[in-house]
């Protein structure tokens, strides 16, 4: 804090005006998040006050309690969705980090046939949005017979061109001499990968973690399309049933619960981002497409 | 000279056999590279390449998910252009309007916001950037709660309450049920949440600009900050701008879900927020015309391909740059 105050004192007038207006813009854009935080802790009596209130007056954990208890009476308990989500996020995270790191390392430092072809396809696939081809993806999943399994959640995420691309751009700036030196010292490829590339690429790994966790933790495509078994679906899918009016969700009483669920969806992302923000900016410096 | 000729000639004739052998042995020598690449490449093929090609194939068929797909040639494409009123009247114009405001306009907005933030001292910068980046982290799903409360059609809705209080309107407006407002609300919400990875890439991109260039520019007669942006900043960070614009295109493409989330139904009120992606979902999951739906998604992919080509043309680096 001291450093911030010191820097603000040193700013010129125009800079202070800029700072204040930007802080206002940021605060405005931040409103939805404040809203979720407050709404999640509002007791039932405050949710539908007139005039509507923004800040919670008597915070309570009632909504979180309801969120857990509401489904306990239903077919599938809340904890099951939560458990599925956690399993899927953790497995996907490790799978994506290792596959993309391995692929990126090879694409960056090895010479082999078809390398430029693979790279060209990855560049083209950067613009790919899985939402556009949901049906063929569903067919592929059925052929592989991984409906209603955790693999059906995890495998599609491994195909992440953005992760490989960001990773490759970052590894590109690890000097080749370093790897050559390790080879001369007799290190095997596996050793180079584990002891040299993995630690050096840590900022990129952190960035990929942020992007992957965000994508997986909020994903509903796998649950809606690939999982027919209710016990295999994940938390975000459950939340859609709370917020959509038609699907049996009670919109009036559901608001507080939905806000609590929304907060639950947001917090892991925020924590991970705060942990890795510096590393992420280091990686984004190399995100340029050349 | 004669024997020499034959010796030089013989390898020439052997060329194909040798090069195949060479290639195979090279492939074997490079086996580790392929093993490293394999897990990603297999998943990539299964879940990206195969689905895209399947969608292309299915777009020429009539397929309901139960019977065998029946080959119908270009019929799907022809009926899209000649008969699909909803596509022509709602999905296409809506998507064009949506894509324009969320794409280029949102992109320029992102750039200027990132640039303004970059003018701040480092320590404050991170906090402001976090506040702006945060909404995109929440994800559209959790924010549904926020937008439904903000745009709620009764007196309790935050926007209605605000406008009533200051006398802009006399009676509450049904924001999310009125077709006139629906698309605009979608655009505002999407831009609001659109400060994503691309925004961070731009913010980081400013760091890569060589400081000395600004000094040199001042000597060469660059008069103001705006010229500085145009002649120095943008050209220097083209790579980041390109990455960011590709991310923007993906974001716009994916955005079909927002209309479902806002309206709480698969089809928005009177198709007012009907985007091409909603059209795909409509045919795929409500009408089970999978062939037709695939065709529409192929059209969408082609459109995004050209959007990407365009951004490469704009920000791509030319030879020797």
Coordinates of C-alpha atoms in Angstrom, one line a residue:
Chain A
X1 CA 0.0 0.0 0.0
X2 CA 2.8 2.4 0.9
X3 CA 4.3 2.1 -2.6
X4 CA 0.9 2.9 -4.1
X5 CA 0.4 6.0 -2.0
X6 CA 3.9 7.2 -2.8
X7 CA 3.4 6.8 -6.5
X8 CA 0.0 8.6 -6.4
X9 CA 1.7 11.5 -4.6
X10 CA 4.2 11.8 -7.4
X11 CA 1.6 11.9 -10.2
X12 CA 0.9 15.0 -12.2
X13 CA -2.6 16.5 -12.3
X14 CA -3.6 15.0 -15.6
X15 CA -2.5 11.6 -14.4
X16 CA -4.6 11.9 -11.3
X17 CA -7.6 12.9 -13.4
X18 CA -6.9 9.8 -15.6
X19 CA -6.6 7.6 -12.6
X20 CA -9.8 8.7 -11.0
X21 CA -11.8 8.3 -14.3
X22 CA -10.3 4.9 -14.8
X23 CA -11.0 3.8 -11.3
X24 CA -14.6 4.9 -11.9
X25 CA -14.8 2.9 -15.1
X26 CA -13.3 -0.1 -13.4
X27 CA -15.7 0.2 -10.5
X28 CA -18.7 0.4 -12.8
X29 CA -17.5 -2.7 -14.7
X30 CA -17.0 -4.4 -11.4
X31 CA -20.6 -3.8 -10.3
X32 CA -21.9 -7.3 -11.3
X33 CA -19.3 -8.9 -9.1
X34 CA -20.2 -6.8 -6.1
X35 CA -23.8 -7.6 -6.8
X36 CA -23.2 -11.3 -6.7
X37 CA -21.2 -11.0 -3.5
X38 CA -24.0 -9.0 -1.8
X39 CA -26.9 -11.0 -3.3
X40 CA -25.5 -14.3 -2.2
X41 CA -25.4 -13.2 1.4
X42 CA -28.9 -11.5 1.5
X43 CA -31.6 -13.1 3.7
X44 CA -34.8 -13.9 1.9
X45 CA -36.5 -10.7 3.2
X46 CA -33.9 -8.5 1.6
X47 CA -33.9 -10.1 -1.9
X48 CA -37.1 -8.5 -3.0
X49 CA -37.1 -5.3 -1.1
X50 CA -38.6 -2.2 -2.7
X51 CA -36.8 0.0 -3.4
X52 CA -34.2 -2.6 -4.4
X53 CA -31.1 -2.6 -2.2
X54 CA -27.6 -3.2 -3.5
X55 CA -25.6 -3.7 -0.3
X56 CA -26.5 -6.5 2.0
X57 CA -27.6 -5.3 5.5
X58 CA -27.8 -8.5 7.5
X59 CA -25.5 -11.0 5.9
X60 CA -26.5 -14.6 6.3
X61 CA -25.3 -18.0 5.0
X62 CA -28.9 -19.1 4.5
X63 CA -28.6 -19.1 0.7
X64 CA -25.6 -21.4 0.8
X65 CA -27.4 -23.6 3.2
X66 CA -30.4 -23.7 0.9
X67 CA -28.2 -24.5 -2.0
X68 CA -26.9 -27.6 -0.4
X69 CA -30.1 -28.6 1.3
X70 CA -32.4 -28.0 -1.7
X71 CA -30.9 -30.7 -3.7
X72 CA -30.5 -33.1 -0.8
X73 CA -34.2 -33.7 -1.3
X74 CA -33.9 -34.1 -5.1
X75 CA -32.6 -37.1 -7.0
X76 CA -29.0 -36.1 -7.1
X77 CA -27.4 -34.3 -4.1
X78 CA -25.5 -31.0 -4.5
X79 CA -22.3 -32.6 -3.3
X80 CA -22.3 -35.1 -6.2
X81 CA -22.3 -32.2 -8.7
X82 CA -19.6 -30.5 -6.7
X83 CA -17.5 -33.7 -6.5
X84 CA -17.9 -34.3 -10.3
X85 CA -16.8 -30.7 -11.0
X86 CA -13.7 -31.0 -8.7
X87 CA -12.6 -34.3 -10.2
X88 CA -13.1 -33.0 -13.8
X89 CA -11.2 -29.7 -13.1
X90 CA -8.3 -31.4 -11.4
X91 CA -7.8 -34.2 -14.0
X92 CA -8.3 -31.8 -16.9
X93 CA -5.9 -29.3 -15.5
X94 CA -3.1 -31.9 -15.2
X95 CA -3.9 -33.5 -18.5
X96 CA -4.0 -30.2 -20.4
X97 CA -0.7 -28.9 -18.8
X98 CA 1.2 -32.0 -19.6
X99 CA -0.1 -32.7 -23.1
X100 CA 0.2 -29.0 -24.2
X101 CA 3.6 -28.6 -22.6
X102 CA 4.9 -31.8 -24.3
X103 CA 3.5 -30.8 -27.6
X104 CA 4.7 -27.2 -27.3
X105 CA 8.2 -28.3 -26.3
X106 CA 8.5 -30.5 -29.4
X107 CA 7.0 -27.9 -31.7
X108 CA 9.4 -25.3 -30.4
X109 CA 12.7 -27.1 -30.0
X110 CA 12.6 -30.3 -32.2
X111 CA 12.9 -30.6 -35.9
X112 CA 10.7 -33.2 -37.5
X113 CA 8.6 -33.9 -40.6
X114 CA 5.1 -32.3 -40.7
X115 CA 6.1 -29.8 -38.0
X116 CA 5.1 -26.8 -40.1
X117 CA 1.9 -28.5 -41.1
X118 CA 0.9 -29.2 -37.5
X119 CA 1.7 -25.6 -36.6
X120 CA -0.4 -24.3 -39.5
X121 CA -3.3 -26.3 -38.4
X122 CA -3.0 -25.2 -34.8
X123 CA -2.9 -21.6 -35.9
X124 CA -6.0 -22.1 -37.9
X125 CA -7.7 -23.9 -35.0
X126 CA -7.1 -20.9 -32.7
X127 CA -10.4 -19.5 -34.0
X128 CA -12.2 -22.7 -33.4
X129 CA -15.2 -22.5 -31.0
X130 CA -16.4 -25.9 -29.8
X131 CA -19.9 -24.6 -29.5
X132 CA -20.2 -24.6 -33.3
X133 CA -19.8 -28.3 -33.8
X134 CA -21.6 -29.7 -30.8
X135 CA -23.5 -32.4 -32.8
X136 CA -20.5 -34.1 -34.5
X137 CA -18.7 -33.9 -31.2
X138 CA -21.5 -35.7 -29.6
X139 CA -21.3 -38.5 -32.3
X140 CA -17.6 -38.9 -31.7
X141 CA -18.1 -39.2 -28.0
X142 CA -20.7 -41.9 -28.6
X143 CA -18.5 -43.8 -31.0
X144 CA -15.7 -43.8 -28.4
X145 CA -18.2 -45.0 -25.9
X146 CA -17.2 -42.5 -23.3
X147 CA -20.6 -41.1 -22.6
X148 CA -21.3 -40.9 -18.9
X149 CA -17.7 -41.2 -18.0
X150 CA -15.2 -38.7 -16.7
X151 CA -13.2 -39.2 -19.8
X152 CA -16.0 -37.7 -21.8
X153 CA -15.6 -34.5 -19.7
X154 CA -11.8 -34.4 -19.8
X155 CA -10.6 -35.5 -23.3
X156 CA -12.3 -32.8 -25.3
X157 CA -10.6 -30.1 -23.3
X158 CA -7.1 -31.6 -24.1
X159 CA -7.7 -30.5 -27.6
X160 CA -6.8 -26.9 -26.8
X161 CA -5.0 -25.1 -29.5
X162 CA -4.7 -21.9 -27.5
X163 CA -2.9 -23.7 -24.7
X164 CA -0.4 -25.2 -27.1
X165 CA 0.1 -22.0 -28.9
X166 CA 0.7 -19.9 -25.8
X167 CA 3.0 -22.5 -24.4
X168 CA 5.0 -22.7 -27.6
X169 CA 5.4 -19.0 -27.8
X170 CA 6.8 -19.0 -24.3
X171 CA 9.2 -21.9 -24.8
X172 CA 10.5 -20.3 -28.0
X173 CA 12.4 -17.8 -25.9
X174 CA 14.2 -20.4 -23.8
X175 CA 17.7 -20.4 -25.4
X176 CA 18.6 -23.4 -27.5
X177 CA 22.1 -23.3 -26.1
X178 CA 20.7 -24.2 -22.7
X179 CA 19.1 -27.4 -24.1
X180 CA 22.2 -28.2 -26.1
X181 CA 24.4 -27.8 -23.0
X182 CA 22.2 -30.2 -21.1
X183 CA 22.4 -32.7 -23.9
X184 CA 26.2 -32.5 -23.9
X185 CA 26.2 -33.1 -20.2
X186 CA 24.4 -36.3 -21.0
X187 CA 20.8 -35.5 -20.0
X188 CA 18.1 -37.5 -21.7
X189 CA 15.2 -35.9 -23.5
X190 CA 12.9 -36.8 -20.6
X191 CA 15.3 -35.3 -18.1
X192 CA 15.6 -32.1 -20.1
X193 CA 11.8 -31.9 -20.3
X194 CA 11.2 -32.5 -16.6
X195 CA 14.2 -30.6 -15.1
X196 CA 14.7 -27.8 -17.6
X197 CA 11.7 -27.0 -19.7
X198 CA 9.0 -27.6 -17.1
X199 CA 10.5 -25.2 -14.5
X200 CA 11.4 -22.6 -17.1
X201 CA 8.0 -22.6 -18.6
X202 CA 6.3 -22.1 -15.3
X203 CA 4.7 -18.7 -16.1
X204 CA 3.1 -20.3 -19.2
X205 CA 1.9 -23.3 -17.1
X206 CA 0.3 -20.9 -14.7
X207 CA -1.4 -19.0 -17.5
X208 CA -2.7 -22.2 -19.0
X209 CA -4.0 -23.2 -15.6
X210 CA -6.0 -20.0 -15.3
X211 CA -7.5 -20.4 -18.8
X212 CA -8.2 -24.1 -18.4
X213 CA -9.8 -23.8 -14.9
X214 CA -12.0 -21.0 -16.2
X215 CA -13.1 -23.0 -19.2
X216 CA -13.7 -26.3 -17.4
X217 CA -15.2 -24.9 -14.2
X218 CA -17.9 -23.0 -16.2
X219 CA -18.5 -25.5 -19.0
X220 CA -22.0 -26.9 -19.6
X221 CA -21.5 -28.4 -23.0
X222 CA -20.2 -31.7 -21.8
X223 CA -22.9 -32.1 -19.2
X224 CA -25.8 -31.2 -21.5
X225 CA -24.6 -33.1 -24.6
X226 CA -22.3 -36.0 -23.5
X227 CA -23.7 -37.0 -20.1
X228 CA -27.2 -38.5 -20.0
X229 CA -26.7 -39.9 -16.5
X230 CA -27.7 -37.2 -14.0
X231 CA -25.0 -38.4 -11.6
X232 CA -22.3 -37.6 -14.1
X233 CA -23.2 -33.9 -14.6
X234 CA -21.3 -31.0 -13.1
X235 CA -22.0 -28.0 -11.0
X236 CA -22.5 -25.4 -13.8
X237 CA -25.1 -27.6 -15.4
X238 CA -27.0 -27.8 -12.1
X239 CA -26.8 -24.0 -11.8
X240 CA -28.5 -23.6 -15.2
X241 CA -31.4 -25.6 -13.9
X242 CA -31.7 -23.1 -11.0
X243 CA -31.6 -20.0 -13.2
X244 CA -33.6 -21.1 -16.2
X245 CA -37.3 -20.5 -15.6
X246 CA -38.7 -23.4 -17.6
X247 CA -36.6 -26.3 -16.2
X248 CA -38.3 -26.6 -12.9
X249 CA -36.2 -23.9 -11.3
X250 CA -38.2 -21.6 -9.0
X251 CA -37.0 -18.1 -10.1
X252 CA -38.4 -16.3 -7.1
X253 CA -37.0 -18.3 -4.3
X254 CA -34.1 -19.4 -6.6
X255 CA -32.5 -16.0 -6.9
X256 CA -30.6 -16.1 -3.7
X257 CA -29.6 -19.6 -4.2
X258 CA -28.5 -18.9 -7.8
X259 CA -26.4 -15.9 -6.6
X260 CA -24.8 -18.2 -4.0
X261 CA -24.1 -20.7 -6.7
X262 CA -22.8 -17.9 -8.9
X263 CA -20.4 -16.9 -6.2
X264 CA -19.2 -20.5 -5.9
X265 CA -18.6 -20.5 -9.7
X266 CA -16.5 -17.3 -9.5
X267 CA -14.4 -17.7 -6.4
X268 CA -12.0 -20.5 -7.7
X269 CA -11.3 -18.5 -10.8
X270 CA -10.6 -15.3 -8.8
X271 CA -8.3 -17.1 -6.4
X272 CA -6.3 -18.8 -9.2
X273 CA -6.1 -15.6 -11.1
X274 CA -4.8 -13.6 -8.1
X275 CA -2.2 -16.3 -7.4
X276 CA -0.9 -16.3 -10.9
X277 CA -1.6 -12.8 -12.2
X278 CA 2.1 -11.8 -12.6
X279 CA 2.9 -15.0 -14.4
X280 CA 0.0 -14.5 -16.7
X281 CA 1.2 -11.1 -17.7
X282 CA 4.7 -12.5 -18.4
X283 CA 3.2 -15.1 -20.7
X284 CA 0.9 -12.7 -22.5
X285 CA 3.9 -10.6 -23.5
X286 CA 4.8 -13.5 -25.8
X287 CA 1.3 -14.1 -27.0
X288 CA 2.0 -12.3 -30.3
X289 CA 1.1 -14.2 -33.5
X290 CA 4.0 -13.8 -35.9
Chain B
X1 CA 34.2 -38.9 -68.2
X2 CA 31.9 -41.7 -69.0
X3 CA 32.1 -43.8 -65.8
X4 CA 31.7 -40.6 -63.9
X5 CA 28.4 -39.9 -65.6
X6 CA 27.0 -43.3 -64.7
X7 CA 27.9 -42.9 -61.1
X8 CA 26.2 -39.5 -60.9
X9 CA 23.2 -40.9 -62.7
X10 CA 22.6 -43.9 -60.7
X11 CA 21.7 -42.2 -57.4
X12 CA 19.4 -40.0 -59.4
X13 CA 17.4 -43.0 -60.5
X14 CA 17.5 -44.4 -57.0
X15 CA 16.2 -41.2 -55.6
X16 CA 12.6 -42.1 -54.7
X17 CA 13.6 -45.4 -52.9
X18 CA 16.4 -43.7 -51.0
X19 CA 14.3 -40.8 -50.0
X20 CA 11.5 -43.0 -48.7
X21 CA 14.0 -45.0 -46.8
X22 CA 15.6 -41.8 -45.5
X23 CA 12.3 -40.5 -44.5
X24 CA 11.4 -43.6 -42.6
X25 CA 14.7 -43.6 -40.8
X26 CA 14.2 -40.0 -40.0
X27 CA 10.7 -40.6 -38.7
X28 CA 12.2 -43.4 -36.5
X29 CA 14.9 -41.0 -35.3
X30 CA 12.3 -38.4 -34.5
X31 CA 10.0 -40.9 -32.8
X32 CA 10.4 -39.1 -29.5
X33 CA 9.0 -35.9 -31.0
X34 CA 6.0 -37.8 -32.2
X35 CA 5.5 -39.5 -28.9
X36 CA 5.5 -36.2 -27.2
X37 CA 3.1 -34.7 -29.7
X38 CA 0.8 -37.7 -29.8
X39 CA -1.5 -37.2 -26.8
X40 CA -2.4 -33.6 -27.9
X41 CA -2.6 -34.5 -31.6
X42 CA -4.9 -37.5 -31.0
X43 CA -7.3 -35.5 -28.9
X44 CA -7.0 -32.6 -31.4
X45 CA -7.9 -34.9 -34.3
X46 CA -10.8 -36.5 -32.4
X47 CA -12.5 -33.5 -31.0
X48 CA -11.6 -30.7 -33.5
X49 CA -10.6 -32.0 -36.9
X50 CA -13.0 -35.0 -37.1
X51 CA -16.0 -32.9 -35.9
X52 CA -15.3 -30.1 -38.3
X53 CA -15.0 -32.6 -41.3
X54 CA -18.1 -34.5 -40.1
X55 CA -20.0 -31.2 -39.9
X56 CA -18.9 -30.5 -43.5
X57 CA -20.0 -33.9 -44.6
X58 CA -23.3 -33.8 -42.7
X59 CA -24.1 -30.4 -44.2
X60 CA -24.7 -32.2 -47.5
X61 CA -27.1 -34.7 -46.0
X62 CA -30.5 -34.9 -44.5
X63 CA -30.1 -36.6 -41.1
X64 CA -32.3 -36.9 -38.1
X65 CA -30.0 -38.7 -35.7
X66 CA -31.9 -42.1 -36.1
X67 CA -31.9 -43.1 -39.8
X68 CA -28.9 -43.2 -42.0
X69 CA -27.9 -39.8 -43.3
X70 CA -29.3 -39.3 -46.8
X71 CA -27.2 -37.4 -49.4
X72 CA -29.0 -34.4 -50.7
X73 CA -26.2 -32.4 -52.4
X74 CA -26.5 -28.7 -52.1
X75 CA -30.2 -28.7 -51.1
X76 CA -29.5 -27.5 -47.5
X77 CA -27.5 -24.6 -48.8
X78 CA -30.1 -23.7 -51.4
X79 CA -33.0 -23.8 -48.9
X80 CA -30.9 -21.7 -46.5
X81 CA -30.7 -19.0 -49.1
X82 CA -34.1 -19.3 -50.6
X83 CA -36.5 -20.5 -48.0
X84 CA -35.2 -20.0 -44.5
X85 CA -37.0 -16.8 -43.5
X86 CA -35.9 -16.9 -39.9
X87 CA -32.3 -17.1 -40.9
X88 CA -32.5 -14.3 -43.4
X89 CA -34.8 -12.0 -41.4
X90 CA -33.4 -12.5 -37.9
X91 CA -30.3 -14.7 -37.5
X92 CA -28.2 -13.1 -40.2
X93 CA -28.9 -9.4 -39.6
X94 CA -28.8 -10.0 -35.8
X95 CA -25.4 -11.7 -36.1
X96 CA -24.0 -9.0 -38.3
X97 CA -25.1 -6.2 -35.9
X98 CA -24.0 -8.2 -32.9
X99 CA -20.6 -9.1 -34.4
X100 CA -20.0 -5.5 -35.5
X101 CA -20.5 -4.1 -32.1
X102 CA -18.9 -6.9 -30.1
X103 CA -16.2 -7.4 -32.7
X104 CA -14.6 -4.3 -34.1
X105 CA -16.2 -1.7 -31.8
X106 CA -15.6 -3.8 -28.7
X107 CA -12.0 -4.4 -29.9
X108 CA -11.2 -0.8 -30.3
X109 CA -12.8 -0.1 -26.9
X110 CA -10.6 -2.9 -25.4
X111 CA -7.5 -1.4 -27.0
X112 CA -8.1 2.1 -25.7
X113 CA -9.0 1.0 -22.3
X114 CA -5.9 -1.1 -22.1
X115 CA -3.9 1.8 -23.4
X116 CA -5.3 4.2 -20.8
X117 CA -4.6 1.7 -18.0
X118 CA -1.1 1.3 -19.3
X119 CA -0.5 5.1 -18.6
X120 CA -1.1 4.4 -14.9
X121 CA 1.8 3.6 -12.6
X122 CA 2.5 -0.2 -12.4
X123 CA 1.2 -0.9 -8.9
X124 CA -2.2 0.8 -9.5
X125 CA -2.4 -0.7 -13.0
X126 CA -2.7 -4.3 -11.7
X127 CA -5.6 -3.5 -9.5
X128 CA -7.6 -1.6 -12.1
X129 CA -6.9 -4.3 -14.7
X130 CA -8.1 -7.0 -12.3
X131 CA -11.4 -5.1 -11.7
X132 CA -12.0 -4.9 -15.5
X133 CA -10.9 -8.4 -16.2
X134 CA -12.9 -9.9 -13.4
X135 CA -16.4 -10.1 -15.0
X136 CA -15.0 -12.3 -17.8
X137 CA -13.8 -14.7 -15.2
X138 CA -17.2 -15.2 -13.7
X139 CA -18.4 -16.6 -17.0
X140 CA -21.8 -16.0 -18.6
X141 CA -23.5 -18.6 -16.6
X142 CA -23.1 -17.1 -13.1
X143 CA -23.8 -13.6 -14.4
X144 CA -27.3 -14.7 -15.5
X145 CA -28.4 -13.9 -12.0
X146 CA -27.0 -10.4 -12.2
X147 CA -28.5 -9.5 -15.6
X148 CA -31.9 -11.0 -14.7
X149 CA -32.0 -8.9 -11.6
X150 CA -30.6 -5.8 -13.3
X151 CA -33.0 -5.9 -16.3
X152 CA -36.0 -7.3 -14.4
X153 CA -39.2 -5.9 -15.9
X154 CA -40.9 -4.8 -12.7
X155 CA -40.3 -2.0 -10.2
X156 CA -37.7 -4.0 -8.4
X157 CA -35.4 -4.3 -11.4
X158 CA -32.3 -2.2 -10.8
X159 CA -32.3 -0.4 -14.2
X160 CA -36.1 0.3 -14.0
X161 CA -35.7 1.6 -10.5
X162 CA -32.8 3.9 -11.4
X163 CA -34.6 5.3 -14.5
X164 CA -37.9 5.8 -12.7
X165 CA -36.1 7.5 -9.8
X166 CA -34.5 10.1 -12.1
X167 CA -37.6 10.4 -14.2
X168 CA -36.3 9.1 -17.5
X169 CA -39.3 6.7 -17.8
X170 CA -42.8 6.8 -16.4
X171 CA -43.5 3.0 -16.1
X172 CA -41.2 0.1 -15.8
X173 CA -40.0 -1.4 -19.1
X174 CA -40.0 -5.2 -19.7
X175 CA -36.4 -5.1 -20.9
X176 CA -35.9 -8.8 -21.5
X177 CA -39.3 -9.4 -23.0
X178 CA -39.3 -6.5 -25.5
X179 CA -37.8 -7.4 -28.9
X180 CA -36.7 -3.8 -29.5
X181 CA -34.3 -3.8 -26.6
X182 CA -33.2 -7.5 -26.4
X183 CA -30.3 -7.4 -29.0
X184 CA -28.9 -4.2 -27.6
X185 CA -28.9 -5.6 -24.1
X186 CA -27.1 -8.7 -25.4
X187 CA -24.5 -6.4 -27.0
X188 CA -23.9 -4.4 -23.8
X189 CA -23.7 -7.5 -21.7
X190 CA -21.2 -9.2 -24.0
X191 CA -18.9 -6.2 -24.3
X192 CA -19.1 -5.8 -20.6
X193 CA -17.9 -9.3 -20.1
X194 CA -15.6 -9.2 -23.1
X195 CA -12.4 -7.9 -21.5
X196 CA -10.8 -11.3 -21.5
X197 CA -7.5 -12.9 -22.4
X198 CA -7.3 -10.7 -25.4
X199 CA -7.4 -7.6 -23.1
X200 CA -4.6 -9.0 -21.0
X201 CA -2.6 -9.8 -24.2
X202 CA -2.9 -6.2 -25.3
X203 CA -2.0 -4.9 -21.9
X204 CA 1.1 -7.0 -21.9
X205 CA 1.8 -6.0 -25.5
X206 CA 2.4 -2.4 -24.5
X207 CA 5.4 -3.6 -22.5
X208 CA 7.0 -5.0 -25.7
X209 CA 7.1 -1.6 -27.4
X210 CA 10.6 -0.3 -27.5
X211 CA 10.8 2.8 -25.4
X212 CA 13.4 4.4 -27.7
X213 CA 11.0 4.4 -30.5
X214 CA 8.9 7.0 -28.7
X215 CA 12.0 9.3 -28.3
X216 CA 12.9 8.8 -31.9
X217 CA 9.3 9.6 -32.9
X218 CA 9.3 12.8 -31.0
X219 CA 12.4 13.9 -32.8
X220 CA 10.9 13.0 -36.1
X221 CA 8.0 15.3 -35.4
X222 CA 5.2 13.2 -33.8
X223 CA 3.0 15.9 -32.2
X224 CA 0.5 14.1 -29.9
X225 CA -0.3 10.9 -28.2
X226 CA -2.8 9.9 -30.9
X227 CA -0.2 10.0 -33.6
X228 CA 2.1 8.1 -31.2
X229 CA -0.5 5.3 -31.0
X230 CA -1.0 5.1 -34.7
X231 CA 2.6 5.3 -35.9
X232 CA 4.5 3.6 -33.1
X233 CA 2.3 1.6 -30.6
X234 CA 0.0 -0.2 -33.0
X235 CA 2.7 -1.2 -35.5
X236 CA 5.0 -2.4 -32.7
X237 CA 2.5 -4.6 -31.0
X238 CA 0.8 -6.0 -34.1
X239 CA 1.5 -9.6 -33.0
X240 CA -0.4 -9.1 -29.7
X241 CA -3.2 -7.3 -31.5
X242 CA -3.5 -10.2 -33.9
X243 CA -3.8 -12.7 -31.1
X244 CA -6.3 -10.5 -29.4
X245 CA -8.4 -10.1 -32.5
X246 CA -8.5 -13.9 -33.0
X247 CA -9.7 -14.2 -29.5
X248 CA -12.3 -11.6 -30.2
X249 CA -13.6 -13.5 -33.1
X250 CA -13.9 -16.7 -31.1
X251 CA -15.7 -14.8 -28.4
X252 CA -18.2 -13.4 -30.8
X253 CA -18.8 -16.8 -32.3
X254 CA -19.4 -18.5 -29.0
X255 CA -21.8 -15.8 -27.9
X256 CA -24.9 -17.6 -28.9
X257 CA -25.5 -18.8 -25.4
X258 CA -26.0 -15.3 -24.1
X259 CA -29.4 -14.9 -25.7
X260 CA -30.6 -18.2 -24.1
X261 CA -29.2 -17.2 -20.7
X262 CA -30.9 -13.8 -20.8
X263 CA -34.3 -14.9 -22.0
X264 CA -34.3 -18.2 -20.1
X265 CA -35.7 -19.9 -23.2
X266 CA -34.0 -21.5 -26.2
X267 CA -35.6 -18.9 -28.5
X268 CA -35.4 -15.3 -27.6
X269 CA -38.6 -13.2 -27.7
X270 CA -39.8 -13.0 -31.3
X271 CA -36.3 -14.0 -32.5
X272 CA -35.1 -10.6 -31.4
X273 CA -31.8 -12.0 -30.2
X274 CA -31.6 -15.0 -32.5
X275 CA -27.9 -15.4 -33.6
X276 CA -26.6 -18.0 -36.1
X277 CA -25.5 -20.2 -33.2
X278 CA -29.0 -20.2 -31.8
X279 CA -30.2 -21.1 -35.2
X280 CA -27.9 -24.1 -35.2
X281 CA -29.1 -25.2 -31.7
X282 CA -32.7 -24.7 -32.8
X283 CA -32.4 -27.1 -35.7
X284 CA -30.2 -29.5 -33.9
X285 CA -31.8 -29.9 -30.6
X286 CA -35.4 -28.8 -31.1
X287 CA -36.2 -30.0 -34.6
X288 CA -33.6 -32.8 -34.9
X289 CA -32.7 -31.7 -38.5
X290 CA -29.0 -32.4 -37.9
X291 CA -28.0 -32.2 -41.5
X292 CA -29.4 -28.7 -41.8
X293 CA -28.0 -27.6 -38.5
X294 CA -24.5 -28.8 -39.5
X295 CA -24.8 -26.8 -42.7
X296 CA -25.6 -23.7 -40.8
X297 CA -22.6 -24.3 -38.5
X298 CA -20.4 -24.8 -41.5
X299 CA -21.5 -21.5 -42.9
X300 CA -20.7 -20.0 -39.5
X301 CA -17.2 -21.5 -39.6
X302 CA -16.6 -20.2 -43.1
X303 CA -17.7 -16.7 -42.0
X304 CA -15.3 -16.8 -39.0
X305 CA -12.5 -18.1 -41.3
X306 CA -12.8 -15.0 -43.4
X307 CA -13.0 -12.8 -40.4
X308 CA -9.7 -14.3 -39.3
X309 CA -8.2 -13.8 -42.8
X310 CA -9.2 -10.2 -42.5
X311 CA -7.5 -9.7 -39.2
X312 CA -4.4 -11.3 -40.5
X313 CA -4.5 -8.9 -43.4
X314 CA -4.8 -6.0 -40.9
X315 CA -2.3 -7.0 -38.3
X316 CA -0.3 -9.7 -39.9
X317 CA 3.4 -9.0 -40.4
X318 CA 4.5 -8.5 -43.9
X319 CA 7.7 -10.1 -45.3
X320 CA 10.9 -8.4 -44.0
X321 CA 9.1 -6.6 -41.2

